[in-house]
Coordinates of N, CA and C in Angstrom, one line a residue:
X1 N 195.2 197.4 75.9 CA 196.7 197.4 75.6 C 197.4 197.6 76.2
X2 N 198.3 197.3 76.8 CA 199.4 198.6 77.9 C 200.2 199.2 77.3
X3 N 199.7 200.5 77.7 CA 200.1 201.8 77.5 C 201.8 201.4 77.9
X4 N 202.6 201.1 76.5 CA 204.6 201.4 76.3 C 204.9 202.5 77.3
X5 N 206.2 202.0 77.7 CA 206.5 203.5 78.9 C 208.4 203.1 78.2
X6 N 209.0 204.1 77.6 CA 210.0 204.0 77.5 C 210.8 205.1 78.8
X7 N 211.7 205.0 79.4 CA 212.1 205.5 80.1 C 213.9 205.6 80.8
X8 N 214.7 206.8 79.8 CA 215.7 207.3 79.8 C 216.0 207.4 81.9
X9 N 217.8 206.6 81.5 CA 218.4 206.0 83.5 C 219.0 207.4 83.0
X10 N 219.7 208.4 83.1 CA 220.5 208.8 82.3 C 222.3 209.1 83.3
X11 N 222.2 208.0 84.5 CA 222.8 208.1 86.1 C 223.6 209.1 86.1
X12 N 225.5 209.1 86.1 CA 225.3 209.9 86.7 C 226.4 210.8 85.4
X13 N 225.6 211.5 84.1 CA 225.7 211.4 83.4 C 224.9 212.2 82.5
X14 N 225.5 213.6 82.0 CA 225.6 215.1 82.0 C 225.9 216.8 82.9
X15 N 226.4 217.2 82.0 CA 226.0 218.8 82.5 C 224.7 219.8 82.1
X16 N 225.0 220.9 83.4 CA 223.0 220.9 83.0 C 223.3 221.8 81.4
X17 N 224.5 222.5 81.1 CA 224.1 222.8 79.4 C 223.5 221.7 78.3
X18 N 224.3 220.8 79.0 CA 224.7 219.4 77.9 C 222.1 218.6 78.5
X19 N 222.6 218.8 79.9 CA 220.3 218.1 80.1 C 219.9 219.3 79.1
X20 N 220.5 220.6 79.1 CA 218.9 221.9 78.5 C 219.1 220.9 77.0
X21 N 220.1 221.3 76.3 CA 220.3 221.2 74.8 C 219.4 220.4 74.0
X22 N 220.2 219.2 75.2 CA 218.7 217.7 75.3 C 217.7 217.9 75.2
X23 N 216.9 218.1 76.1 CA 215.6 218.9 76.3 C 214.8 219.2 75.1
X24 N 215.8 220.1 74.2 CA 215.7 221.9 73.7 C 215.5 220.7 72.5
X25 N 216.5 219.7 71.9 CA 216.3 218.8 70.7 C 215.5 217.2 70.8
X26 N 214.0 217.5 71.7 CA 213.5 216.2 72.2 C 212.2 217.0 72.4
X27 N 211.6 218.1 72.7 CA 210.3 218.2 73.2 C 209.6 218.5 72.2
X28 N 210.0 219.1 71.4 CA 209.1 218.8 70.3 C 209.1 218.2 69.1
X29 N 209.7 216.7 69.2 CA 209.8 216.1 67.7 C 209.2 214.9 69.9
X30 N 208.7 214.9 70.1 CA 208.0 213.6 71.2 C 206.6 214.1 71.5
X31 N 206.0 213.9 70.6 CA 204.2 213.7 70.7 C 203.4 213.5 71.8
X32 N 202.2 213.4 72.3 CA 201.4 212.3 73.0 C 200.4 211.7 71.9
X33 N 201.2 210.1 72.7 CA 200.6 208.7 71.8 C 198.7 208.7 73.6
X34 N 198.8 207.0 73.0 CA 197.2 206.4 73.6 C 198.8 204.6 73.6
X35 N 199.9 204.8 72.8 CA 200.8 203.9 73.0 C 201.9 203.5 73.4
X36 N 202.0 205.2 73.6 CA 204.0 204.9 74.4 C 203.9 206.2 75.1
X37 N 204.3 206.3 76.2 CA 204.9 207.5 76.9 C 206.0 207.5 77.1
X38 N 206.9 208.8 77.1 CA 208.4 209.2 77.5 C 209.0 209.2 78.6
X39 N 210.3 209.4 79.6 CA 210.2 209.6 79.9 C 211.5 209.5 80.8
X40 N 212.6 210.9 81.7 CA 213.8 210.5 81.0 C 213.8 211.7 82.7
X41 N 214.6 210.1 83.5 CA 215.1 210.4 84.4 C 216.9 211.1 85.5
X42 N 216.7 212.7 84.8 CA 218.1 212.9 85.5 C 218.9 212.8 86.5
X43 N 220.0 213.2 86.1 CA 220.3 213.4 88.3 C 219.5 214.3 88.7
X44 N 219.1 214.1 90.1 CA 218.3 215.4 90.7 C 218.5 216.8 90.3
X45 N 219.3 217.3 90.3 CA 220.5 218.9 89.6 C 219.4 219.7 88.9
X46 N 218.9 219.0 88.0 CA 218.5 218.3 86.8 C 216.4 218.4 86.8
X47 N 216.2 217.9 88.0 CA 215.0 217.8 87.3 C 213.9 218.8 87.1
X48 N 214.5 220.1 88.5 CA 213.8 220.4 88.1 C 214.0 222.1 86.8
X49 N 214.4 221.9 86.4 CA 215.0 222.4 84.8 C 213.7 221.5 84.2
X50 N 213.4 220.5 83.6 CA 213.6 219.6 83.1 C 212.4 219.7 83.5
X51 N 212.5 219.5 83.8 CA 209.7 220.2 84.3 C 209.4 221.4 83.6
X52 N 210.5 222.1 83.8 CA 210.2 223.5 83.0 C 210.2 223.5 81.8
X53 N 211.0 222.7 81.9 CA 211.3 222.9 80.0 C 210.6 222.0 78.8
X54 N 210.8 221.2 80.1 CA 209.4 219.9 79.7 C 207.0 220.1 79.9
X55 N 207.4 221.1 80.0 CA 205.9 222.1 80.3 C 204.5 221.8 80.4
X56 N 205.6 221.4 78.2 CA 204.8 221.6 77.1 C 204.2 220.2 76.1
X57 N 205.8 219.8 76.7 CA 205.6 218.7 75.7 C 205.5 217.8 76.8
X58 N 205.0 216.1 76.2 CA 204.6 214.5 76.1 C 205.9 214.3 77.5
X59 N 206.7 214.6 77.4 CA 208.2 213.7 78.4 C 208.1 214.2 79.5
X60 N 208.0 212.7 80.2 CA 207.1 212.7 82.1 C 209.3 213.1 82.2
X61 N 209.1 213.8 83.4 CA 210.1 213.9 84.3 C 210.0 212.5 85.4
X62 N 211.7 211.9 85.6 CA 211.2 211.2 87.0 C 212.5 210.9 87.4
X63 N 212.9 210.4 88.8 CA 213.6 210.8 89.4 C 214.5 209.1 89.5
X64 N 216.1 209.0 89.6 CA 216.7 207.7 90.2 C 216.5 207.2 91.1
X65 N 216.2 208.0 91.6 CA 216.6 207.6 93.3 C 215.5 207.8 94.4
X66 N 215.0 207.7 95.8 CA 214.6 209.0 96.8 C 214.7 208.2 97.8
X67 N 214.7 208.8 98.6 CA 214.7 207.8 100.5 C 212.6 207.6 101.0
X68 N 212.7 206.6 101.6 CA 211.6 206.0 102.0 C 210.7 206.9 103.1
X69 N 211.4 207.7 103.6 CA 210.4 208.7 104.6 C 210.1 210.4 104.1
X70 N 209.5 211.3 104.8 CA 208.9 212.1 104.1 C 210.4 213.2 104.7
X71 N 210.7 212.9 105.6 CA 212.0 214.5 106.1 C 213.3 213.7 107.1
X72 N 213.4 214.3 107.9 CA 214.7 213.9 108.0 C 216.2 213.9 109.0
X73 N 216.5 214.4 109.2 CA 217.8 214.3 109.5 C 218.8 213.0 109.1
X74 N 219.0 213.0 106.7 CA 219.2 212.1 106.3 C 220.4 213.0 105.3
X75 N 221.8 213.6 105.8 CA 222.2 214.8 104.6 C 222.1 214.2 103.1
X76 N 222.2 215.1 102.5 CA 221.9 214.4 100.6 C 221.3 213.4 100.3
X77 N 220.5 213.4 100.6 CA 219.1 212.0 100.2 C 217.4 213.5 100.0
X78 N 216.4 212.6 99.8 CA 216.1 213.6 98.3 C 214.1 212.3 98.6
X79 N 213.2 213.4 99.4 CA 212.1 212.1 99.9 C 211.0 212.7 99.2
X80 N 210.7 211.3 99.3 CA 209.2 211.4 98.2 C 207.9 212.7 97.8
X81 N 208.4 213.0 99.0 CA 207.6 214.0 99.7 C 207.8 215.5 99.2
X82 N 209.4 215.4 98.2 CA 210.4 216.6 98.2 C 210.0 216.1 96.5
X83 N 210.0 214.9 96.6 CA 209.8 214.8 94.3 C 208.0 215.1 94.8
X84 N 207.0 214.5 94.5 CA 206.2 215.2 94.3 C 205.4 216.7 94.4
X85 N 206.3 217.5 95.2 CA 206.2 219.3 95.3 C 205.4 219.3 94.5
X86 N 206.9 218.6 94.2 CA 207.6 219.2 92.4 C 206.6 218.5 91.4
X87 N 205.7 217.8 91.6 CA 205.5 216.8 90.0 C 205.6 216.2 89.4
X88 N 207.3 215.6 89.8 CA 208.2 214.6 89.8 C 206.5 213.1 89.6
X89 N 206.5 212.9 88.2 CA 205.5 211.2 88.0 C 206.4 210.3 88.2
X90 N 207.1 209.9 88.4 CA 208.1 208.8 88.4 C 209.5 208.5 89.0
X91 N 209.7 207.8 89.7 CA 210.3 207.5 90.7 C 211.3 206.0 90.2
X92 N 213.0 205.6 89.9 CA 213.1 204.5 89.3 C 214.0 203.8 91.5
X93 N 213.5 202.5 91.6 CA 213.5 202.0 92.3 C 214.3 200.6 92.5
X94 N 215.5 200.4 93.0 CA 216.2 199.6 93.9 C 217.2 199.3 92.4
X95 N 217.3 200.2 91.5 CA 218.2 199.3 90.4 C 219.4 198.8 91.2
X96 N 219.9 197.5 90.5 CA 221.2 197.4 90.9 C 222.0 197.5 91.3
X97 N 222.3 198.8 90.5 CA 223.3 200.2 91.0 C 223.4 200.4 92.3
X98 N 222.4 201.3 92.6 CA 221.9 201.3 94.0 C 221.9 199.7 95.1
X99 N 221.7 199.0 95.0 CA 221.8 198.0 95.1 C 223.1 196.9 95.9
X100 N 224.7 197.3 94.8 CA 225.4 197.6 94.6 C 225.9 198.5 95.1
X101 N 226.9 199.7 95.7 CA 227.6 200.5 94.8 C 226.1 201.4 97.1
X102 N 224.9 201.3 96.8 CA 224.2 201.9 97.6 C 224.3 201.3 99.4
X103 N 224.6 200.2 99.1 CA 223.8 199.1 100.3 C 222.1 198.1 100.1
X104 N 221.8 198.6 99.2 CA 220.3 199.3 98.9 C 220.3 197.4 98.8
X105 N 218.5 196.8 100.1 CA 218.5 195.7 99.7 C 216.5 195.6 99.5
X106 N 216.2 194.7 99.0 CA 214.9 193.7 99.4 C 213.8 194.6 99.9
X107 N 214.3 194.5 101.5 CA 213.7 195.2 102.3 C 214.1 196.9 101.4
X108 N 214.8 197.6 102.1 CA 215.2 198.7 102.2 C 213.6 199.5 100.5
X109 N 213.8 198.6 99.4 CA 213.2 198.7 98.3 C 212.0 198.8 98.4
X110 N 211.5 198.1 98.8 CA 210.0 197.8 99.3 C 209.2 199.0 100.2
X111 N 210.2 199.2 101.0 CA 209.9 201.0 101.8 C 209.9 202.1 101.2
X112 N 210.9 201.7 100.4 CA 210.5 202.5 98.8 C 209.5 202.6 97.6
X113 N 208.9 201.9 97.9 CA 208.0 201.5 97.2 C 206.5 202.4 97.6
X114 N 206.3 201.7 98.7 CA 205.2 202.0 100.1 C 204.8 203.8 99.9
X115 N 206.6 203.9 100.4 CA 206.6 204.9 100.2 C 206.2 205.8 99.1
X116 N 206.3 206.0 97.9 CA 206.2 206.3 96.5 C 204.9 206.3 95.9
X117 N 204.2 204.9 96.5 CA 202.4 205.6 95.9 C 202.3 206.2 97.2
X118 N 202.6 205.8 98.4 CA 202.4 207.0 99.5 C 201.9 208.5 98.9
X119 N 202.9 208.9 97.9 CA 203.3 210.5 97.8 C 202.7 210.2 95.5
X120 N 201.6 209.5 95.8 CA 200.9 209.2 93.8 C 202.4 209.2 93.4
X121 N 203.7 209.1 93.5 CA 204.3 208.4 92.5 C 204.7 207.5 92.0
X122 N 205.0 207.2 90.1 CA 205.3 205.4 90.1 C 206.6 205.7 90.4
X123 N 205.8 203.9 91.2 CA 207.6 203.4 91.3 C 207.6 202.6 89.8
X124 N 209.5 202.4 89.6 CA 210.2 202.0 88.5 C 210.7 201.2 89.0
X125 N 210.1 199.4 89.2 CA 210.8 198.5 90.2 C 211.8 197.7 89.7
X126 N 213.4 198.0 89.8 CA 213.6 196.6 88.9 C 214.4 195.9 89.9
X127 N 214.6 194.7 88.8 CA 214.4 193.6 89.7 C 215.7 192.9 88.1
X128 N 216.4 192.2 88.8 CA 216.9 191.2 87.7 C 218.1 190.2 88.3
X129 N 218.7 189.7 87.8 CA 219.7 188.8 88.2 C 221.6 188.5 88.0
X130 N 222.3 187.6 88.4 CA 224.0 188.1 88.3 C 224.2 187.1 87.2
X131 N 224.9 186.9 86.4 CA 225.6 186.2 85.1 C 225.7 184.7 86.2
X132 N 225.8 184.8 87.4 CA 225.8 183.6 88.4 C 224.8 183.1 88.9
X133 N 224.6 183.7 88.7 CA 222.9 183.6 88.9 C 222.3 182.7 87.5
X134 N 222.4 183.2 86.8 CA 221.8 183.1 84.8 C 222.4 181.8 85.1
X135 N 223.3 181.2 85.3 CA 224.4 180.5 85.0 C 223.6 179.5 85.3
X136 N 223.3 179.1 87.1 CA 223.1 178.4 87.4 C 221.2 178.6 87.6
X137 N 220.9 179.2 86.6 CA 219.3 178.5 86.1 C 218.2 178.7 87.6
X138 N 218.5 179.7 87.7 CA 218.4 180.3 89.1 C 217.2 181.6 88.8
X139 N 217.1 182.7 87.9 CA 217.0 183.8 87.0 C 215.1 183.9 87.4
X140 N 214.1 182.7 87.3 CA 213.5 182.6 88.1 C 212.5 183.6 89.1
X141 N 214.3 182.7 89.5 CA 213.5 182.2 91.5 C 214.0 184.0 92.2
X142 N 214.9 184.0 91.4 CA 215.3 185.0 91.7 C 215.0 186.7 91.5
X143 N 214.4 186.8 90.5 CA 213.3 187.6 90.4 C 212.0 188.0 91.1
X144 N 211.6 186.2 90.7 CA 210.1 186.7 91.0 C 210.4 186.9 93.1
X145 N 211.3 186.4 93.8 CA 211.5 186.6 95.1 C 211.6 188.2 95.1
X146 N 212.5 188.2 94.5 CA 212.4 190.0 94.5 C 211.4 190.6 93.4
X147 N 210.1 190.4 93.2 CA 209.0 190.7 92.7 C 208.5 191.3 93.7
X148 N 208.5 189.7 95.4 CA 207.6 189.7 96.1 C 207.9 190.7 97.2
X149 N 208.9 190.7 97.1 CA 209.8 191.9 98.9 C 209.4 193.1 98.0
X150 N 209.1 193.0 97.0 CA 209.3 194.4 96.9 C 207.9 194.9 96.4
X151 N 206.4 194.2 96.3 CA 204.9 194.9 96.6 C 204.7 194.3 98.0
X152 N 205.3 193.4 99.0 CA 204.9 193.5 100.6 C 204.0 194.9 101.2
X153 N 203.0 194.7 101.6 CA 201.8 195.4 101.6 C 201.4 197.2 101.2
X154 N 201.6 196.4 99.0 CA 201.2 197.6 97.7 C 200.0 196.7 97.9
X155 N 198.6 197.8 97.4 CA 197.5 197.0 97.6 C 197.5 196.7 95.9
X156 N 196.6 196.0 95.6 CA 196.8 196.1 94.5 C 196.1 197.2 92.8
X157 N 195.2 197.9 94.0 CA 195.0 198.8 93.0 C 196.5 199.6 92.7
X158 N 197.6 199.5 93.7 CA 198.6 200.6 93.1 C 199.7 199.4 92.6
X159 N 200.0 198.4 92.6 CA 200.0 197.8 91.9 C 199.8 198.2 90.6
X160 N 198.2 197.9 90.0 CA 198.2 198.0 88.5 C 199.4 199.4 88.6
X161 N 199.3 200.2 88.8 CA 199.4 201.4 88.7 C 201.6 202.0 88.5
X162 N 201.6 200.9 89.3 CA 203.3 200.8 88.8 C 204.6 200.4 87.6
X163 N 205.3 200.2 87.6 CA 205.9 199.6 86.2 C 206.9 199.2 87.3
X164 N 207.5 197.3 86.0 CA 208.8 196.9 87.1 C 209.7 196.9 85.3
X165 N 210.4 196.8 85.5 CA 212.0 197.1 84.9 C 212.8 195.2 85.4
X166 N 212.8 194.9 84.3 CA 213.8 193.1 84.4 C 214.7 193.7 83.3
X167 N 215.7 193.9 84.5 CA 217.2 194.1 83.8 C 218.1 193.2 84.2
X168 N 218.6 192.3 83.3 CA 219.2 190.9 83.9 C 220.5 191.9 83.9
X169 N 221.6 191.9 85.0 CA 222.4 192.6 85.8 C 224.3 192.2 84.5
X170 N 224.2 191.7 84.5 CA 224.7 190.6 83.3 C 224.9 191.3 82.1
X171 N 223.9 192.5 81.7 CA 223.3 193.2 80.6 C 223.4 194.1 80.8
X172 N 223.9 195.0 82.3 CA 224.0 196.6 82.3 C 225.1 197.0 81.5
X173 N 224.5 198.1 81.0 CA 226.0 198.3 80.4 C 227.1 197.9 80.2
X174 N 226.8 196.9 79.5 CA 228.9 195.7 78.5 C 228.1 195.8 77.5
X175 N 227.3 196.1 77.0 CA 226.9 195.2 75.3 C 225.7 194.2 74.9
X176 N 225.9 193.7 76.1 CA 225.3 192.1 75.8 C 223.9 192.1 76.1
X177 N 223.0 191.9 75.6 CA 221.7 192.1 75.6 C 221.3 190.5 76.0
X178 N 219.9 190.2 76.8 CA 219.5 189.1 77.1 C 218.5 188.7 75.5
X179 N 218.7 187.8 74.9 CA 217.6 187.8 73.7 C 215.9 188.0 73.4
X180 N 215.7 188.3 72.9 CA 214.7 188.8 72.7 C 213.1 188.2 73.5
X181 N 212.8 186.4 73.5 CA 212.7 185.5 74.0 C 212.7 185.4 75.6
X182 N 214.8 185.5 75.2 CA 214.9 185.0 76.9 C 213.6 186.1 77.8
X183 N 213.7 187.3 77.1 CA 213.3 187.8 77.7 C 211.6 187.9 78.6
X184 N 211.8 188.2 77.8 CA 209.8 188.3 77.0 C 210.0 186.7 78.1
X185 N 210.5 185.6 78.5 CA 210.3 184.5 79.0 C 210.5 184.7 80.1
X186 N 211.5 185.9 80.4 CA 211.6 186.0 82.2 C 210.7 187.4 82.8
X187 N 210.3 188.1 82.1 CA 209.3 189.1 82.2 C 207.8 188.7 82.1
X188 N 207.2 187.2 81.5 CA 206.1 186.4 81.7 C 206.2 186.3 82.7
X189 N 207.7 185.9 83.6 CA 207.5 184.6 84.6 C 207.0 185.9 85.3
X190 N 207.6 187.4 85.6 CA 207.2 188.6 86.2 C 205.5 188.5 86.2
X191 N 204.7 188.4 85.7 CA 203.5 189.1 85.2 C 203.3 187.5 86.0
X192 N 203.6 186.1 85.6 CA 202.9 185.6 86.2 C 202.9 185.4 88.0
X193 N 204.2 186.0 88.2 CA 204.6 185.9 89.9 C 203.4 187.1 90.0
X194 N 203.4 188.6 89.6 CA 202.2 189.2 90.4 C 201.1 189.2 90.1
X195 N 200.4 187.7 89.0 CA 199.2 187.1 89.6 C 199.2 186.3 91.1
X196 N 200.5 185.8 90.6 CA 199.9 184.9 92.0 C 199.4 185.6 93.4
X197 N 200.3 186.5 93.3 CA 200.3 187.9 94.8 C 198.5 188.0 94.7
X198 N 198.4 188.6 93.3 CA 197.3 189.9 93.7 C 195.9 189.1 92.7
X199 N 196.1 189.0 91.5 CA 195.5 188.3 89.8 C 195.9 188.6 88.7
X200 N 195.3 187.4 88.0 CA 194.9 188.1 87.0 C 194.8 189.1 86.3
X201 N 193.6 190.0 86.8 CA 193.4 191.4 86.0 C 195.0 192.5 86.7
X202 N 195.3 192.3 87.9 CA 196.2 192.6 88.5 C 198.0 192.6 87.9
X203 N 197.9 191.7 86.4 CA 199.2 191.1 86.0 C 199.4 191.9 85.2
X204 N 197.7 191.8 84.5 CA 196.8 192.1 82.4 C 197.9 193.6 82.9
X205 N 197.7 194.5 84.3 CA 197.5 195.7 83.7 C 198.7 196.2 84.5
X206 N 200.1 195.9 84.7 CA 201.1 196.4 85.5 C 201.5 195.9 84.1
X207 N 202.7 197.6 84.2 CA 203.7 196.8 83.3 C 204.9 196.9 83.2
X208 N 205.7 196.2 82.3 CA 207.1 195.6 82.5 C 208.4 195.8 81.5
X209 N 208.6 196.7 81.3 CA 210.0 196.8 80.9 C 211.3 195.9 80.2
X210 N 211.5 196.0 79.8 CA 213.3 195.5 79.3 C 214.6 196.1 80.2
X211 N 215.8 196.2 80.6 CA 216.1 197.5 80.4 C 218.0 195.8 80.1
X212 N 218.7 196.8 79.5 CA 220.4 196.2 79.9 C 221.1 196.2 78.2
X213 N 221.0 197.1 77.9 CA 222.3 197.8 76.4 C 221.1 197.9 75.6
X214 N 219.6 197.8 76.1 CA 218.7 198.4 74.7 C 218.4 199.3 74.1
X215 N 219.0 199.2 72.8 CA 219.0 200.7 71.3 C 218.8 201.1 70.1
X216 N 218.4 202.0 69.5 CA 217.5 201.6 68.8 C 217.2 199.7 67.8
X217 N 218.4 200.2 67.7 CA 219.0 199.0 67.0 C 218.3 196.8 67.4
X218 N 218.1 197.4 68.9 CA 217.3 195.7 69.7 C 215.2 195.9 69.5
X219 N 215.5 197.3 69.5 CA 214.5 197.8 70.5 C 213.0 197.4 70.2
X220 N 212.9 197.1 68.7 CA 211.8 196.9 67.5 C 211.2 195.6 67.9
X221 N 212.6 194.9 68.1 CA 211.7 193.2 68.5 C 211.8 192.7 69.6
X222 N 211.7 193.9 71.2 CA 212.0 193.5 72.3 C 210.3 193.9 72.3
X223 N 210.0 195.3 71.5 CA 208.4 194.7 71.9 C 207.4 194.9 71.3
X224 N 209.0 193.6 70.5 CA 207.1 193.0 69.3 C 206.9 191.2 70.3
X225 N 207.6 191.3 72.2 CA 207.2 190.2 72.7 C 206.0 190.6 73.4
X226 N 205.0 190.0 73.9 CA 203.8 190.2 73.7 C 204.2 190.2 76.1
X227 N 205.2 190.0 76.1 CA 205.3 190.5 78.2 C 206.4 192.0 78.4
X228 N 206.4 192.2 76.5 CA 207.8 193.9 77.1 C 206.6 194.3 76.6
X229 N 206.6 195.3 77.7 CA 206.1 196.9 77.7 C 206.6 198.6 77.2
X230 N 207.9 198.3 77.3 CA 209.1 199.2 77.0 C 210.4 198.5 77.3
X231 N 210.4 199.9 78.0 CA 212.0 199.3 77.6 C 212.5 200.7 79.4
X232 N 213.9 200.6 80.0 CA 214.5 201.4 80.8 C 216.3 201.4 80.2
X233 N 215.9 202.9 79.7 CA 217.2 202.5 78.6 C 218.8 203.6 79.7
X234 N 219.6 202.4 80.0 CA 221.1 204.1 80.3 C 221.5 204.3 78.9
X235 N 222.6 204.0 78.6 CA 223.6 204.5 77.5 C 223.2 205.1 75.9
X236 N 222.1 204.9 75.6 CA 220.9 205.0 74.5 C 220.1 206.4 74.9
X237 N 219.8 206.2 76.4 CA 218.9 207.7 76.4 C 219.5 208.9 76.5
X238 N 221.0 208.7 76.1 CA 221.7 210.3 76.6 C 221.9 210.4 74.8
X239 N 221.4 209.9 73.8 CA 221.5 210.3 72.6 C 220.0 210.7 72.5
X240 N 220.1 212.6 72.2 CA 218.0 212.4 72.4 C 217.6 211.6 70.7
X241 N 219.6 211.8 69.7 CA 218.3 210.9 68.3 C 217.4 209.9 69.0
X242 N 219.0 209.2 69.8 CA 218.5 207.6 70.0 C 217.1 207.7 70.7
X243 N 217.2 208.3 71.4 CA 216.5 208.4 72.3 C 214.9 208.5 71.6
X244 N 214.9 209.1 70.8 CA 213.5 209.7 69.8 C 213.7 208.3 69.3
X245 N 213.9 207.8 68.5 CA 214.0 206.9 67.6 C 213.3 205.7 69.1
X246 N 213.5 205.7 70.2 CA 213.4 204.6 71.4 C 211.6 204.6 71.1
X247 N 211.4 206.1 71.3 CA 210.1 206.3 72.0 C 209.2 206.2 70.5
X248 N 209.7 205.9 69.0 CA 209.1 206.0 68.6 C 208.8 204.8 67.9
X249 N 209.9 203.7 68.3 CA 209.2 202.3 68.1 C 208.3 202.1 69.1
X250 N 208.3 202.5 70.0 CA 206.7 202.0 70.2 C 205.8 202.0 70.4
X251 N 205.7 203.6 69.3 CA 204.6 203.8 68.8 C 204.0 203.7 67.3
X252 N 205.4 202.4 67.0 CA 205.2 201.4 65.9 C 204.8 200.8 65.4
X253 N 206.1 199.0 66.4 CA 205.8 198.5 66.7 C 204.4 197.8 67.3
X254 N 204.3 196.7 66.3 CA 203.2 195.8 66.8 C 202.7 195.1 67.0

């Protein structure tokens, strides 16, 4: 059984005291489990502080993005080498908001995925379709193409360690959620695409999350599906009680 992963993407929310308070509320409540792991991806300013606060906790800390080179004249950017130096373990790559607002493309996402693995960071690679693409029944072709491009020049062993997050763009922050059946169907198509790129062994190992208005009320149904190995959570991850409930669901849902 693949170990589930519940990752909270805080986006551009919380001030430093709020981040610290959140950490203090959850760090003792989330314990090590062989069924699920918990990751918080805060704004970059809070990564160091949360690493210290979660030092004796089972909660891991990730970044929301990174550059694809180790260093250089890139004002405002953070390199994979810097994240690795801090012992950050995860990094979200290719989120639809990065693609929409910061001009990220399939090609730049691929460079970042390769760079993440170079520094032993686990990439959470985001893929997803727009409402227009979904209505045109292009979901599987769009998402499959994103996966193929993101994993160019990534080895099979690296792919096994990666996480893919299926986030239908039309469901992010809208309150709309793909049905568990629809989400599982697309996650299954993603797994099939990974198998065609690599092998069944890799496809069986890689973890695929669903993201898009995930909350305690719908997490159990999502996690009950065979191709959904966790969730990339936005708004609900800002509430410590809700985040704990999401992680607990990962432990208890069969």
